[in-house]
Structure formats: structure tokens, C-alpha cells
C-alpha positions as YAML, in Angstrom:
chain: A
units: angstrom
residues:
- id: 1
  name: UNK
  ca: [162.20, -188.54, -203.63]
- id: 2
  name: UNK
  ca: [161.34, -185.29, -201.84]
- id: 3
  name: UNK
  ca: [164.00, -183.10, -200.79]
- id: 4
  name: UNK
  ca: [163.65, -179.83, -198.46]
- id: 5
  name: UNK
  ca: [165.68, -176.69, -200.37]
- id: 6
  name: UNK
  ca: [167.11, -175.79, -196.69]
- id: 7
  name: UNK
  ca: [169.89, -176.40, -195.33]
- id: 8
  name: UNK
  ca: [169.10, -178.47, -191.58]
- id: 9
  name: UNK
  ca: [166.62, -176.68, -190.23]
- id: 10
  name: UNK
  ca: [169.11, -173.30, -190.27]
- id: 11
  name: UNK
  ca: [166.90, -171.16, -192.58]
- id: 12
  name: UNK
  ca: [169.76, -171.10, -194.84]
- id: 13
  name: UNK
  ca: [169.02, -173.04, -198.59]
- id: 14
  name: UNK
  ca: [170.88, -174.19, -201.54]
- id: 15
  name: UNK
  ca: [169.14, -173.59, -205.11]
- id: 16
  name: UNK
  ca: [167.58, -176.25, -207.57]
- id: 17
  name: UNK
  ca: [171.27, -175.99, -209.65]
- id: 18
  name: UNK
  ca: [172.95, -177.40, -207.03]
- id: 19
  name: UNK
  ca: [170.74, -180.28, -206.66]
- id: 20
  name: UNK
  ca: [170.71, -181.24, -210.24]
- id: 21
  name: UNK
  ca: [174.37, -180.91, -210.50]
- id: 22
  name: UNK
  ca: [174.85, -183.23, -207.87]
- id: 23
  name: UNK
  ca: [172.29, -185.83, -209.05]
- id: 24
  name: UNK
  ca: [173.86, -185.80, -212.54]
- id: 25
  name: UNK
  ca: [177.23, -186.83, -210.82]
- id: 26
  name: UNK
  ca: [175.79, -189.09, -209.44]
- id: 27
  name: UNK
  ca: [173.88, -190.56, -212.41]
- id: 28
  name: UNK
  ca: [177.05, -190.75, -214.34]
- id: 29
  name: UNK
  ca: [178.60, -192.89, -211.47]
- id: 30
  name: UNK
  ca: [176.22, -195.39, -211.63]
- id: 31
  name: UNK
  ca: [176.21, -195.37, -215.84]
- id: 32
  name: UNK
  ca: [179.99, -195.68, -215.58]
- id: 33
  name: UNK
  ca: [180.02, -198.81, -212.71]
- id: 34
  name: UNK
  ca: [176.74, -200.44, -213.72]
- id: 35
  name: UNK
  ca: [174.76, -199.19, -216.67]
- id: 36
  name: UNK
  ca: [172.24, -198.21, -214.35]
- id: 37
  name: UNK
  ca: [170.35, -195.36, -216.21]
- id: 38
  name: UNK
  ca: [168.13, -193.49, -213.74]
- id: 39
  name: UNK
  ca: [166.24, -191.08, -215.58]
- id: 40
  name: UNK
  ca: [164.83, -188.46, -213.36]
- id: 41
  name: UNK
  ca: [161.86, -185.63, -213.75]
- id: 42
  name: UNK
  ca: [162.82, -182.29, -211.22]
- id: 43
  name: UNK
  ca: [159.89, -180.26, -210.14]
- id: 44
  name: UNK
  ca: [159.43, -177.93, -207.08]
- id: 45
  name: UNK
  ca: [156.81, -177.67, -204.60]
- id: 46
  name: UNK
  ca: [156.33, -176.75, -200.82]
- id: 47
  name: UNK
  ca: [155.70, -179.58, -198.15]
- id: 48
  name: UNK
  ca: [153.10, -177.32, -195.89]
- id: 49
  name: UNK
  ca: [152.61, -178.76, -191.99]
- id: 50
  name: UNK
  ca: [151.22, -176.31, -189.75]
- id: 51
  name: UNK
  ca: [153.82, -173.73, -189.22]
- id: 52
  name: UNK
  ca: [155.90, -175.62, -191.84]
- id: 53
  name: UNK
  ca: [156.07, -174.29, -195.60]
- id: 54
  name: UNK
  ca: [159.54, -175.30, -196.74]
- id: 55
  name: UNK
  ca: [160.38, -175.29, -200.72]
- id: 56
  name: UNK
  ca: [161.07, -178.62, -201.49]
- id: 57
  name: UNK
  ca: [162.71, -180.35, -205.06]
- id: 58
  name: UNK
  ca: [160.47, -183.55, -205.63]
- id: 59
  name: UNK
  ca: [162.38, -185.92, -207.74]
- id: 60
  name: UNK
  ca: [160.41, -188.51, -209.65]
- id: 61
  name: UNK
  ca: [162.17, -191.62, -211.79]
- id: 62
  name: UNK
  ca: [160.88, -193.60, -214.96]
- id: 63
  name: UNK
  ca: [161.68, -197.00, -215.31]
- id: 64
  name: UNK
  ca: [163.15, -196.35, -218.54]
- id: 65
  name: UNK
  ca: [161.77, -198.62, -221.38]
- id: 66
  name: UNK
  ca: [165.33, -197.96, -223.06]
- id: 67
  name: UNK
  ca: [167.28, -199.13, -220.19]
- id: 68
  name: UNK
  ca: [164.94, -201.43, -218.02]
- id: 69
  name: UNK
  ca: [165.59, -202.71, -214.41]
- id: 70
  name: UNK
  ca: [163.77, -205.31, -212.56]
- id: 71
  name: UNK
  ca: [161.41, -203.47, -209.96]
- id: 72
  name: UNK
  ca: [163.62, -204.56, -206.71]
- id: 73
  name: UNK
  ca: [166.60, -203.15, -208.28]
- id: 74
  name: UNK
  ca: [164.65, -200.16, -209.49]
- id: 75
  name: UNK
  ca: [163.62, -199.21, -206.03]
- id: 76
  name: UNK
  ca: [167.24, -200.07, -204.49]
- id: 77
  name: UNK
  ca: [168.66, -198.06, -206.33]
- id: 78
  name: UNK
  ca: [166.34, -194.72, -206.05]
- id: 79
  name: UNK
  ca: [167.06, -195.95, -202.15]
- id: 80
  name: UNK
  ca: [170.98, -195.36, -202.72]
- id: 81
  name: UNK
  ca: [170.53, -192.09, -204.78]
- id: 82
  name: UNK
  ca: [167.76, -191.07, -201.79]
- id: 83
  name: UNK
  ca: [170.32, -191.77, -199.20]
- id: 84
  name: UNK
  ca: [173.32, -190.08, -200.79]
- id: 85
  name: UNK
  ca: [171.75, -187.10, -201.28]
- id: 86
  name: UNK
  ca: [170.23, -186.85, -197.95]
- id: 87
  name: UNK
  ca: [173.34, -186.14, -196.73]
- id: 88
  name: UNK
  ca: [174.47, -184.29, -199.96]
- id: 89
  name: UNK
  ca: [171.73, -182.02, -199.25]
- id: 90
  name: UNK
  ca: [172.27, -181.97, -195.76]
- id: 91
  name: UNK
  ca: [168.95, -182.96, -194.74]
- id: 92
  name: UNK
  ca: [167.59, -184.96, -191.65]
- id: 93
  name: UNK
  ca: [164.87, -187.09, -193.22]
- id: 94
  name: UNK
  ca: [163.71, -187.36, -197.11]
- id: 95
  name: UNK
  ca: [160.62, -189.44, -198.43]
- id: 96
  name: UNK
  ca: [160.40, -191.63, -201.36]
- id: 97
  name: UNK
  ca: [157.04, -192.58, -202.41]
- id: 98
  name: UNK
  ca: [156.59, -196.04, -204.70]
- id: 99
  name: UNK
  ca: [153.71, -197.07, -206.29]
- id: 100
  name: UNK
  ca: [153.21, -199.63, -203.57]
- id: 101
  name: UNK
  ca: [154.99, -198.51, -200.49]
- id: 102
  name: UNK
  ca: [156.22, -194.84, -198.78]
- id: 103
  name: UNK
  ca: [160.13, -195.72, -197.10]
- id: 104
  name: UNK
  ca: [161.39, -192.35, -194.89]
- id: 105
  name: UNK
  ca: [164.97, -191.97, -194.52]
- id: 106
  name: UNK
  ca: [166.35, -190.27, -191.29]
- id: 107
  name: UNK
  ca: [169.86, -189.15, -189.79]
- id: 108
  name: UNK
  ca: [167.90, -188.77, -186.45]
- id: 109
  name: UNK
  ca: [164.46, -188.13, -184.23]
- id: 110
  name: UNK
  ca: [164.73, -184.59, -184.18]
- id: 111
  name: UNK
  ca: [161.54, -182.63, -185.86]
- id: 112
  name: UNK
  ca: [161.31, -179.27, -187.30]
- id: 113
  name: UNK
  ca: [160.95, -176.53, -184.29]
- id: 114
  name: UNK
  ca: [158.49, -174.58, -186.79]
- id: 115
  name: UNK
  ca: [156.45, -177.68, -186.57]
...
């Protein structure tokens, strides 16, 4: 899952802290309903498109020997964590890359004006 630091496209940003605070809620949720364990590496980069060069956090999940799920549960459930913080983040669109398929989630059409 990548996520863009800003805020909308208002040139305003929230810090990695935030994010991780809100993803270990959200882990806990799912331990406490489901003993779904989803173990997650937090890295930043910058997604760069020609006037574009927004700090992004890229989120990527193991498949956790310990705690195993069966690959279509895997994936729907890095789709529910992916969807609730697209809007935790306030963000318009967020990618999540599999091993065997890209899925884009969007609020709506519009594009980046720096774009």
C-alpha cells in the first residue's frame, strides 16, 4: 500500500507517527475480532510524475509464517486496511501492488493539478 504524506491535494501533510499510530489501531482491531495478524514493514519514498514529487509512506505486509492466511484472505484484508486508511489519511486514491495484480482505490476522478 502506498500512501501520499499530504493531506488532499492542500499542500498541508501529516507525519509518518500518525500513520503508524493509526495502522496499529487498526491492527489490534482485527487481532481482537479475528486473529488476523497483519504484520507490516513502513518505509518512505516519493511517487515523482512530472510536476508531481509528493512524500509518500509505502506499506508492505508479510504473510506471516507465525500466523498464516490463505492468499484470498491475505489480499482482502490488506484491501480493508488500504481502504480505511484512505480515508484515514484523507487521500483520493492509494495503490496496492500484489505479487500478481496492482488494485487502485479512489474516492473520485479528480487528478493532482501539479500533474
Amino acid at each position: 500500500i502506498t500512501l501520499g504524506l499530504e493531506i488532499g491535494y492542500s499542500e498541508e501533510h501529516y507525519n509518518k507517527e500518525y500513520l503508524i499510530n493509526e495502522l496499529q489501531k487498526y491492527q489490534k482491531q482485527r487481532i481482537d475480532e479475528a486473529s488476523i495478524y497483519l504484520s507490516a514493514s513502513v518505509s518512505e519514498c516519493n511517487i515523482v510524475l512530472s510536476g508531481q514529487n509528493e512524500k509518500h509512506i509505502k506499506l508492505e505486509f508479510i504473510n506471516y509464517p507465525k500466523f498464516p492466511l490463505e492468499v484470498e484472505v491475505f489480499k482482502k484484508e490488506i484491501i480493508k486496511l488500504g481502504s480505511h486508511l484512505l480515508h484515514k489519511m484523507q487521500q483520493n486514491r492509494t495503490v496496492i501492488v500484489f505479487p500478481d495484480e496492482t488494485i487502485m482505490l479512489e474516492i473520485d476522478e479528480s487528478i493532482d493539478p501539479r500533474i
